[in-house]
CSV table of C-alpha atoms in Angstrom, one decimal:
chain,number,residue,atom,x,y,z
A,1,MET,CA,-20.1,-23.6,-8.4
A,2,ALA,CA,-18.2,-20.3,-8.4
A,3,ILE,CA,-14.9,-20.0,-6.7
A,4,ARG,CA,-13.4,-16.8,-5.4
A,5,LEU,CA,-10.1,-16.3,-7.2
A,6,TYR,CA,-8.9,-13.0,-5.9
A,7,ASN,CA,-10.1,-10.6,-3.2
A,8,LEU,CA,-10.2,-7.0,-4.5
A,9,ARG,CA,-10.5,-5.2,-1.1
A,10,GLY,CA,-7.7,-2.7,-0.8
A,11,VAL,CA,-6.4,-3.4,-4.4
A,12,PRO,CA,-5.5,-0.2,-6.3
A,13,ASP,CA,-7.6,0.5,-9.4
A,14,ASP,CA,-4.7,0.1,-11.8
A,15,GLU,CA,-3.9,-3.3,-10.5
A,16,ALA,CA,-7.5,-4.5,-10.7
A,17,GLU,CA,-7.7,-3.2,-14.2
A,18,GLU,CA,-4.5,-5.0,-15.3
A,19,MET,CA,-5.7,-8.2,-13.7
A,20,ARG,CA,-9.1,-7.9,-15.5
A,21,GLN,CA,-7.2,-7.5,-18.8
A,22,LEU,CA,-4.9,-10.5,-18.0
A,23,LEU,CA,-7.9,-12.8,-17.3
A,24,GLN,CA,-9.7,-11.6,-20.4
A,25,GLU,CA,-6.7,-12.0,-22.7
A,26,THR,CA,-6.1,-15.6,-21.4
A,27,ASP,CA,-9.8,-16.5,-21.9
A,28,ILE,CA,-10.4,-17.3,-18.3
A,29,ASP,CA,-14.2,-17.2,-17.6
A,30,PHE,CA,-14.6,-15.0,-14.5
A,31,TYR,CA,-16.9,-12.4,-13.1
A,32,GLU,CA,-16.5,-9.6,-10.6
A,33,THR,CA,-18.5,-8.6,-7.6
A,34,PRO,CA,-18.3,-4.8,-6.7
A,35,PRO,CA,-17.6,-3.5,-3.3
A,36,GLY,CA,-21.2,-2.2,-2.9
A,37,ASN,CA,-22.5,1.2,-1.8
A,38,TRP,CA,-21.3,0.9,1.7
A,39,GLY,CA,-18.2,-1.2,1.1
A,40,ILE,CA,-19.4,-4.1,3.2
A,41,SER,CA,-19.8,-6.7,0.5
A,42,ALA,CA,-16.8,-8.7,-0.8
A,43,PRO,CA,-15.3,-7.2,-4.0
A,44,ALA,CA,-13.6,-10.1,-5.8
A,45,PHE,CA,-12.9,-11.9,-9.0
A,46,TRP,CA,-14.8,-15.2,-9.2
A,47,LEU,CA,-14.2,-18.2,-11.5
A,48,ARG,CA,-17.2,-19.9,-13.0
A,49,ASP,CA,-15.2,-23.1,-13.7
A,50,GLU,CA,-13.2,-24.8,-11.0
A,51,ALA,CA,-11.0,-26.5,-13.6
A,52,GLU,CA,-9.4,-23.1,-14.5
A,53,LEU,CA,-8.4,-22.4,-10.9
A,54,GLU,CA,-4.8,-23.6,-11.1
A,55,ARG,CA,-4.0,-21.9,-14.3
A,56,ALA,CA,-5.6,-18.6,-13.1
A,57,LYS,CA,-3.7,-18.8,-9.8
A,58,ARG,CA,-0.4,-19.3,-11.7
A,59,LEU,CA,-1.2,-16.3,-13.9
A,60,ILE,CA,-2.0,-14.1,-11.0
A,61,ASP,CA,1.1,-15.2,-9.0
A,62,SER,CA,3.2,-14.4,-12.1
A,63,TYR,CA,1.6,-11.0,-12.5
A,64,GLN,CA,2.1,-10.1,-8.8
A,65,ALA,CA,5.7,-11.2,-8.9
A,66,GLN,CA,6.3,-9.0,-12.0
A,67,ARG,CA,4.4,-6.1,-10.4
A,68,ALA,CA,6.4,-6.4,-7.1
A,69,ALA,CA,9.7,-6.5,-9.0
A,70,SER,CA,8.8,-3.4,-11.0
A,71,ALA,CA,7.7,-1.5,-7.8
A,72,GLN,CA,11.0,-2.5,-6.1
A,73,GLU,CA,13.0,-1.3,-9.2
A,74,GLN,CA,11.1,2.0,-9.2
A,75,ARG,CA,11.8,2.5,-5.5
A,76,ARG,CA,15.4,1.6,-5.9
A,77,ARG,CA,15.7,4.1,-8.8
A,78,LEU,CA,14.0,6.8,-6.8
A,79,GLN,CA,16.4,6.2,-3.9
A,80,GLN,CA,19.4,6.4,-6.2
A,81,GLU,CA,18.1,9.7,-7.6
A,82,GLY,CA,17.4,11.0,-4.1
A,83,ARG,CA,13.7,11.4,-4.7
A,84,GLN,CA,12.4,9.1,-2.0
A,85,GLN,CA,8.9,10.0,-0.8
A,86,THR,CA,8.9,11.9,2.4
A,87,ILE,CA,6.2,12.5,5.0
A,88,PHE,CA,5.7,15.9,3.5
A,89,ASP,CA,5.1,14.3,0.0
A,90,ALA,CA,2.6,12.0,1.5
A,91,PHE,CA,0.8,14.9,3.2
A,92,LYS,CA,0.8,16.8,-0.1
A,93,ASN,CA,-0.6,13.9,-2.0
A,94,GLU,CA,-3.2,12.8,0.6
A,95,PRO,CA,-3.8,15.6,3.1
A,96,LEU,CA,-7.1,14.3,4.6
A,97,LYS,CA,-5.6,10.8,5.2
A,98,MET,CA,-2.5,12.2,6.9
A,99,ILE,CA,-4.6,14.5,9.1
A,100,ILE,CA,-6.7,11.6,10.2
A,101,TYR,CA,-3.6,9.6,11.0
A,102,VAL,CA,-2.1,12.4,13.0
A,103,LEU,CA,-5.3,12.9,14.9
A,104,ALA,CA,-5.6,9.2,15.6
A,105,ALA,CA,-2.1,9.2,16.9
A,106,LEU,CA,-2.8,12.2,19.2
A,107,VAL,CA,-5.9,10.5,20.5
A,108,VAL,CA,-4.0,7.3,21.3
A,109,LEU,CA,-1.2,9.4,23.0
A,110,TYR,CA,-3.8,11.3,25.0
A,111,LEU,CA,-5.6,8.2,26.2
A,112,SER,CA,-2.4,6.5,27.0
A,113,THR,CA,-1.0,9.3,29.2
A,114,LYS,CA,-4.2,10.6,30.8
A,115,PRO,CA,-4.3,8.1,33.6
A,116,PHE,CA,-0.8,9.0,34.7
A,117,ILE,CA,-1.5,12.8,34.5
A,118,ASP,CA,-4.6,12.3,36.6
A,119,MET,CA,-2.8,10.5,39.4
A,120,ASN,CA,-2.2,13.7,41.3
């Protein structure tokens, strides 16, 4: 029986690719389910053999700890260099996402204050 090893929803492409390589290099028998056309299915890595579960989990835990440490080091280095990402950098990198966030915040603000404005 197949066992879900790792949920890929929200996982960056580079991380998923590195995990694929790690599992292949360590000869862990797995397969991957894609997110589907509408993103409603469960993208994940699945193990074919339950006996490999503990070893695979240890590998993934080790990989994630290493990735987190390198991300923290990179963030620390950027802070020391004074190149920390600002909201303007985020807007420049992903303008549509930032516009949606701002619009969502404005809608929430409007809906929260409208009852008090209409009291008169």
